[in-house]
Short mmCIF file of C-alpha atoms in Angstrom, two decimals:
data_model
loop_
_atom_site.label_atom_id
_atom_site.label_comp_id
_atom_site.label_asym_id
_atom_site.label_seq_id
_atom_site.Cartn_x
_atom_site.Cartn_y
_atom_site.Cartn_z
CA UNK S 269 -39.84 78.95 -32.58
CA UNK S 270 -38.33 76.17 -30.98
CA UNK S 271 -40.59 72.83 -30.54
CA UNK S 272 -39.18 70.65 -27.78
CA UNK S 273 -39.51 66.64 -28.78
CA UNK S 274 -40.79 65.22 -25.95
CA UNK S 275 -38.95 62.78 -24.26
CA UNK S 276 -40.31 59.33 -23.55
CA UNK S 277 -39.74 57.27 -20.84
CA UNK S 278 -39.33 53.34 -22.09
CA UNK S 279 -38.79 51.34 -18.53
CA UNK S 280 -39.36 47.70 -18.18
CA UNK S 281 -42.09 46.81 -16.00
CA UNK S 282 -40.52 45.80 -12.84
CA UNK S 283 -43.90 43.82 -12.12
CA UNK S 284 -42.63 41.62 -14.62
CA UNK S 285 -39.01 40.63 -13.10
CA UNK S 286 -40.02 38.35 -10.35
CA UNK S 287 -42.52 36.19 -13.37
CA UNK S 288 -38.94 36.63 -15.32
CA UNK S 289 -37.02 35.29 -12.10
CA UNK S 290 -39.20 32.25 -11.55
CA UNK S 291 -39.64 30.90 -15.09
CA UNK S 292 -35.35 31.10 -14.93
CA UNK S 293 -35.55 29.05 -11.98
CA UNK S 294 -38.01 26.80 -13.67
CA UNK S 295 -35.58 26.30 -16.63
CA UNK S 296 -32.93 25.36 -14.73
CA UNK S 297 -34.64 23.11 -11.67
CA UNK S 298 -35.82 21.03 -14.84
CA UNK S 299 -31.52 21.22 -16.52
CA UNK S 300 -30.44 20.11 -13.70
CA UNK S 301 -33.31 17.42 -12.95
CA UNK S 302 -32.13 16.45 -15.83
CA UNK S 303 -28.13 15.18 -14.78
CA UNK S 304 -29.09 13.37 -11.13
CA UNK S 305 -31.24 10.66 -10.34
CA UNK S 306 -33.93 11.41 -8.44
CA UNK S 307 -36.23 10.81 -11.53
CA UNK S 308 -35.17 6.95 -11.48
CA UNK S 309 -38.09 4.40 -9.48
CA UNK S 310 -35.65 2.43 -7.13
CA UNK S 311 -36.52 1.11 -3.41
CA UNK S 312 -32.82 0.82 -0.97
CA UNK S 313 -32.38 -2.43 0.89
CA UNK S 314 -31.56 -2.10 4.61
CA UNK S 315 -28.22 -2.34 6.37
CA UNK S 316 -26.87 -1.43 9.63
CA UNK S 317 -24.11 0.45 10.22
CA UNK S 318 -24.47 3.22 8.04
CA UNK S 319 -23.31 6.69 7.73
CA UNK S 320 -23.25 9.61 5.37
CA UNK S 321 -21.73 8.97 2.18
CA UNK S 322 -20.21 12.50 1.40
CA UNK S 323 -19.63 13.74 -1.91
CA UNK S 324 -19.66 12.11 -5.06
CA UNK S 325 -19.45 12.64 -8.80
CA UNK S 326 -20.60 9.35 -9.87
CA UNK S 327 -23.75 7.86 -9.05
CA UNK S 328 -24.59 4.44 -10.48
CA UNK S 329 -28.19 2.67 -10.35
CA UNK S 330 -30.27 -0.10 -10.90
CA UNK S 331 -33.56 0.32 -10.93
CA UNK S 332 -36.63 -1.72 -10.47
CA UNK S 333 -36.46 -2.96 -13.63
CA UNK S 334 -32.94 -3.94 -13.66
CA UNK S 335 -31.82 -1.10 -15.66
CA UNK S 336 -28.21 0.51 -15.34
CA UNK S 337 -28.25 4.36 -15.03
CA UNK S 338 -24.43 6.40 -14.47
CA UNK S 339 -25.86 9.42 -13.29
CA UNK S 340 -29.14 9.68 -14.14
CA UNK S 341 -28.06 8.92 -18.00
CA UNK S 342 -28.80 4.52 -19.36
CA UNK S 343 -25.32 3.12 -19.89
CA UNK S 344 -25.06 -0.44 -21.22
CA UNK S 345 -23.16 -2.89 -18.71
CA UNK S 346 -20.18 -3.43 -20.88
CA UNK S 347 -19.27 0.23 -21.17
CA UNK S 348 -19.48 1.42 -17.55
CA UNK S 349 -16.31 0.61 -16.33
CA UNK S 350 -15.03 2.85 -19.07
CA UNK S 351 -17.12 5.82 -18.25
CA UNK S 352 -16.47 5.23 -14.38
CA UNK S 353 -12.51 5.79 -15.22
CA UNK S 354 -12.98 8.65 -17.20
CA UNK S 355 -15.27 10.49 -14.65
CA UNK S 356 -12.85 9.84 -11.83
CA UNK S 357 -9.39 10.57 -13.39
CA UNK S 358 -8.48 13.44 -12.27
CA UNK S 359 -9.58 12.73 -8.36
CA UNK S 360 -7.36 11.32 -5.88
CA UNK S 361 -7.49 8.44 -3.11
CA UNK S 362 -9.77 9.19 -0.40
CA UNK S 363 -12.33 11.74 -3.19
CA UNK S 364 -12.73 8.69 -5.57
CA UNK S 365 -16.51 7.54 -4.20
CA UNK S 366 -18.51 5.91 -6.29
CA UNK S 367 -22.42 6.18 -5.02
CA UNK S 368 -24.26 2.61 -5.81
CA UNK S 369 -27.90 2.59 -5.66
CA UNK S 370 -30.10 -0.68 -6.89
CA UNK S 371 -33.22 -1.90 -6.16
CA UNK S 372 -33.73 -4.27 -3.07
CA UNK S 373 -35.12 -7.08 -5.45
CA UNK S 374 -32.36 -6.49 -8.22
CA UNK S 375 -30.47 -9.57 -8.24
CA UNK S 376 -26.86 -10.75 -8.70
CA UNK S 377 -26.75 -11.46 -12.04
CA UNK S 378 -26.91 -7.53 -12.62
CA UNK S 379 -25.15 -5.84 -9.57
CA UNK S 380 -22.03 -7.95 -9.13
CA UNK S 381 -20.63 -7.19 -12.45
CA UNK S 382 -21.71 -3.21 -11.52
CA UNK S 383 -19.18 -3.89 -8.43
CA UNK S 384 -16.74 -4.90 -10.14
CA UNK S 385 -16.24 -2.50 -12.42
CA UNK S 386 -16.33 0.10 -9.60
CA UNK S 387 -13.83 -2.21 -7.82
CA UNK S 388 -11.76 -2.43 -10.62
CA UNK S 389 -11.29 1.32 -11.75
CA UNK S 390 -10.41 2.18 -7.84
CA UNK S 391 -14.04 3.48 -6.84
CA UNK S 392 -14.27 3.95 -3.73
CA UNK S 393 -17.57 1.81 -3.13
CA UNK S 394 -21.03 3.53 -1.25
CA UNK S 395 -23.66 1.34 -1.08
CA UNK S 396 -26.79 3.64 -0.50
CA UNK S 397 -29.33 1.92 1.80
CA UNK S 398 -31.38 2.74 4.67
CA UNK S 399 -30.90 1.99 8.15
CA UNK S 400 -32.38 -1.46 9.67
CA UNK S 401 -34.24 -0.01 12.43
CA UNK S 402 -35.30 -4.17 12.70
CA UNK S 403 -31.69 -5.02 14.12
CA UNK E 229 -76.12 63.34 18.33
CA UNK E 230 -75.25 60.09 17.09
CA UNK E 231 -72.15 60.11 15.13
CA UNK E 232 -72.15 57.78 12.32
CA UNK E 233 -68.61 55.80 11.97
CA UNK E 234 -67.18 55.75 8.78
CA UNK E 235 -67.41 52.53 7.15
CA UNK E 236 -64.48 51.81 4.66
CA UNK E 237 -65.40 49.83 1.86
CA UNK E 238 -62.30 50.03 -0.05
CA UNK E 239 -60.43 46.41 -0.53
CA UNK E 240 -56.96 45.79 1.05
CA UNK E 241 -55.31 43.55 -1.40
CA UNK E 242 -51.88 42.37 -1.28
CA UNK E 243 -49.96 44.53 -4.13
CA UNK E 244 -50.18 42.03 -7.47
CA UNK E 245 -46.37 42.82 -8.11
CA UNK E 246 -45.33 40.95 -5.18
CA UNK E 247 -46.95 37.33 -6.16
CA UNK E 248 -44.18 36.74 -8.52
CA UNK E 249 -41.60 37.13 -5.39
CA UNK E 250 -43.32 35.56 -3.32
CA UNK E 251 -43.43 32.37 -5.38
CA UNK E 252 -39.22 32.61 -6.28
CA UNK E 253 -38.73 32.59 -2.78
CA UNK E 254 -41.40 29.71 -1.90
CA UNK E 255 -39.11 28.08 -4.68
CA UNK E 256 -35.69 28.43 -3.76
CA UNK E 257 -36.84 27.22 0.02
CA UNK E 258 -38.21 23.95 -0.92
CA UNK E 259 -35.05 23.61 -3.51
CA UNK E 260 -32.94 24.32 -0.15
CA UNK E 261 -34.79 21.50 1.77
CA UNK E 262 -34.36 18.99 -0.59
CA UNK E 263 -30.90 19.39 -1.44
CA UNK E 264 -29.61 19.38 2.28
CA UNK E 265 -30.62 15.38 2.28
CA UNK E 266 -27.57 13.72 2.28
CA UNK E 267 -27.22 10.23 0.52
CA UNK E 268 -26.39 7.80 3.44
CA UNK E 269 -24.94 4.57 2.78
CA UNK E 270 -22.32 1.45 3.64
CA UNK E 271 -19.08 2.06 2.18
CA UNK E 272 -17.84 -1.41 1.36
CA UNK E 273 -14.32 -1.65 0.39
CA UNK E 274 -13.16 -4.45 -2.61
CA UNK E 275 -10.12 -5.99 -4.03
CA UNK E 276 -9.68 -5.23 -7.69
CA UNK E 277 -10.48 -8.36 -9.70
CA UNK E 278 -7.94 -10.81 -10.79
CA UNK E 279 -8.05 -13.36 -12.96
CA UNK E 280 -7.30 -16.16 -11.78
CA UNK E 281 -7.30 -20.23 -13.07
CA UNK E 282 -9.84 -22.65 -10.95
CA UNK E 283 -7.85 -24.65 -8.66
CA UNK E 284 -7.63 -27.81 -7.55
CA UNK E 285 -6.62 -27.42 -4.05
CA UNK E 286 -8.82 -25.33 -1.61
CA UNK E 287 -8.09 -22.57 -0.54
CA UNK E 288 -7.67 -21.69 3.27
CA UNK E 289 -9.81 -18.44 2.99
CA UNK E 290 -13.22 -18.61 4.25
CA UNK E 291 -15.97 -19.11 1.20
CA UNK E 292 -19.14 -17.81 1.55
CA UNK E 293 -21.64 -19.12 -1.27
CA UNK E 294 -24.82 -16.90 -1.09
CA UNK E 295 -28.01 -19.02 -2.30
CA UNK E 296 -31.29 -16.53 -2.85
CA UNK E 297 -32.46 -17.32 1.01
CA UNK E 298 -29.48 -19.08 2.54
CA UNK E 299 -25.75 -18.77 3.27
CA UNK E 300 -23.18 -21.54 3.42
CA UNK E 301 -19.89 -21.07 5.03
CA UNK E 302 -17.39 -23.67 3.82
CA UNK E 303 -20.43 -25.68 2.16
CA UNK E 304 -22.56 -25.63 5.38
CA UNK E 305 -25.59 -23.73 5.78
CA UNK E 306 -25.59 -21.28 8.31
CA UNK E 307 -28.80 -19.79 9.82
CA UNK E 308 -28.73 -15.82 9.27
CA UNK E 309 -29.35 -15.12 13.30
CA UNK E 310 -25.98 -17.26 13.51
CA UNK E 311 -24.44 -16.10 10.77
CA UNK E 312 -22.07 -13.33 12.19
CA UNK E 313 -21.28 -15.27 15.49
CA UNK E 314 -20.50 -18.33 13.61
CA UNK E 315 -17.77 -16.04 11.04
CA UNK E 316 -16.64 -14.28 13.79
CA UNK E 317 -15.66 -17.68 15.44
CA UNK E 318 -13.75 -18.93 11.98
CA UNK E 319 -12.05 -15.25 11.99
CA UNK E 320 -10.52 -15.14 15.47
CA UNK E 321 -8.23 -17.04 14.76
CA UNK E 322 -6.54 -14.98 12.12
CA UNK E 323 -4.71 -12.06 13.09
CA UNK E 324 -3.26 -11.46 9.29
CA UNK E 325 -5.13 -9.17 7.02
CA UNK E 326 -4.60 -12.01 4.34
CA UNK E 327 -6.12 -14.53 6.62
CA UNK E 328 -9.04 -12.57 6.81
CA UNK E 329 -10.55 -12.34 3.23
CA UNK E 330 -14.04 -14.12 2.67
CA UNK E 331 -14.72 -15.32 -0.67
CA UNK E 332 -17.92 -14.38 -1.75
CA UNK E 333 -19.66 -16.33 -4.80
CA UNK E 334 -23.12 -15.54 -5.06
CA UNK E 335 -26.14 -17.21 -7.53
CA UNK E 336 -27.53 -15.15 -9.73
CA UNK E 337 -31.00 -15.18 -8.37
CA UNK E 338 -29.83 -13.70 -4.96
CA UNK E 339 -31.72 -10.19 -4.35
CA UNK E 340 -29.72 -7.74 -3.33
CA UNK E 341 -30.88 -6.94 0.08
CA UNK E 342 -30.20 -10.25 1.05
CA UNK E 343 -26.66 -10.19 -0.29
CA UNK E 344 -26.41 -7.04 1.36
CA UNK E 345 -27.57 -8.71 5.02
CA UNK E 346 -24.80 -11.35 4.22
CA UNK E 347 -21.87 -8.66 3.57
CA UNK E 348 -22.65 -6.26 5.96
CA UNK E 349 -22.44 -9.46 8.59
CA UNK E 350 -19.15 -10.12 7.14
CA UNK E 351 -17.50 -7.25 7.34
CA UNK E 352 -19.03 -6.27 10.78
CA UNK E 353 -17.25 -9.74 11.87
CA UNK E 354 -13.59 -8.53 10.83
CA UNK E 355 -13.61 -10.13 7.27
CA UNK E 356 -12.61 -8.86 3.93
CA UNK E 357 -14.97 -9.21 1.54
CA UNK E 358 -13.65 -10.40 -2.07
CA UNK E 359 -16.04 -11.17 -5.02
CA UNK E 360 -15.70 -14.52 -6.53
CA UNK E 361 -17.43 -14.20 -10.05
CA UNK E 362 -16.97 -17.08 -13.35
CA UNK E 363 -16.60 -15.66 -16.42
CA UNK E 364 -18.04 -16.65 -19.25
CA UNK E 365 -16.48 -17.87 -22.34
CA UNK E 366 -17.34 -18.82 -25.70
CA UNK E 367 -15.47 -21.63 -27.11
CA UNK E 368 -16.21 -21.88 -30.81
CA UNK E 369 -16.03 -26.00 -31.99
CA UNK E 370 -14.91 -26.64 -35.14
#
């Protein structure tokens, strides 16, 4: 006499793919949180005048306590200009924009030499304010 | 004859399996909304930086010297209400590009919303902003 094995049925448990689907998310959101700067305490000073900046793959700021961040990652003053040239060589006149964000109080001392160094590489310079409704 | 209605006391609840949906898709909406913010800023276009030896004579570009509340065109403070108007009025008068640059030197202590005010007011008036910064040098004595 024959005995038939009985087959078993092994199927993931599709209540479990949208927990599985959200903790990817998760993982990622926090990756890319990670590379910008949205993390960094800064407050924009006010200009007129402005409009949108477009895309950019360099982002430089100071923050509120006068620290230098290239996209989202500390850099030390003396290497940036370096590190701006590198992320921008392979993008041509007109795509080269360089996104400049420091703290209203920051002062000279720290952001002029920042400019520079943009200026100098052939960044195309964004300073990222907010709009003087006061004017 | 009173007929009795039939009272239903089972509990509708949502299925369980679709909670973990529910929350990807709460997710990826407020991911949306945040990322369609666009940056907005002032693009400010610069010379690259030269060096250049201090000289002597003065220069016939307009200098701008940016103290942390004040400005001083050509040495003379200028009130910031007046500021523009009063650049304007030095720039008419110079239809070449060249003509038009501004020399910027700033002190350190200047905030940089205030330097900001100043070189947005510039440019708005037709100048060309260019950074005047000293370097600094050691010189070793023997």
């Amino acid at each position: 006499m024959k005995i038939k094995r009985r087959a078993t049925r092994a199927d993931v448990p599709s209540m479990a793919m949208g927990d599985i689907a959200f903790n990817l998310l998760i993982f990622f959101v926090i990756l890319a949180r990670a590379q910008d700067d949205s993390h960094l305490q800064w407050t924009p000073a006010e200009a007129t005048n402005i409009e949108t900046a477009g895309h950019s793959v360099v982002s430089v700021l100071i923050d509120s306590d006068e620290k230098l961040y290239l996209n989202g990652q500390p850099i030390g003053e003396a290497s940036l200009e370096s590190k701006i040239d590198e992320l921008l060589r392979d993008f041509a006149v007109g795509d080269r924009t360089v996104l400049l964000k420091v703290h209203r109080e920051a002062t000279a001392m720290r952001f002029e030499p920042v400019i520079e160094a943009i200026s100098n590489v052939g960044g195309e310079l964004v300073h990222i304010v907010e709009e003087d409704r006061d004017e | 004859m009173k007929i009795r209605r039939r009272s239903s006391n089972l509990l509708i609840e949502p299925p369980s399996s679709a909670t973990g949906d529910i929350a990807f898709n709460l997710i990826v909406f407020f991911l949306v909304c945040a990322s369609v913010q666009p940056d907005s800023g002032r693009h400010q276009t610069l010379p690259r930086s030269e060096e250049t030896e201090q000289k002597e004579e003065k220069d016939k570009n307009i200098e701008v010297v940016v103290k942390r509340q004040v400005a001083l065109v050509n040495g003379d403070p200028v009130q910031p209400a007046e500021f523009q108007a009063r650049l304007a009025a030095l720039l008419a008068g110079k239809p070449r590009p060249e003509d038009k640059v501004v020399v910027v030197k700033s002190d350190d202590d200047v905030p940089y919303h205030f330097w900001m005010t100043v070189t947005s007011q510039i440019e708005d008036a037709g100048g060309i902003i260019t950074l005047q910064i000293e370097e600094e040098r050691e010189v070793q004595v023997p």
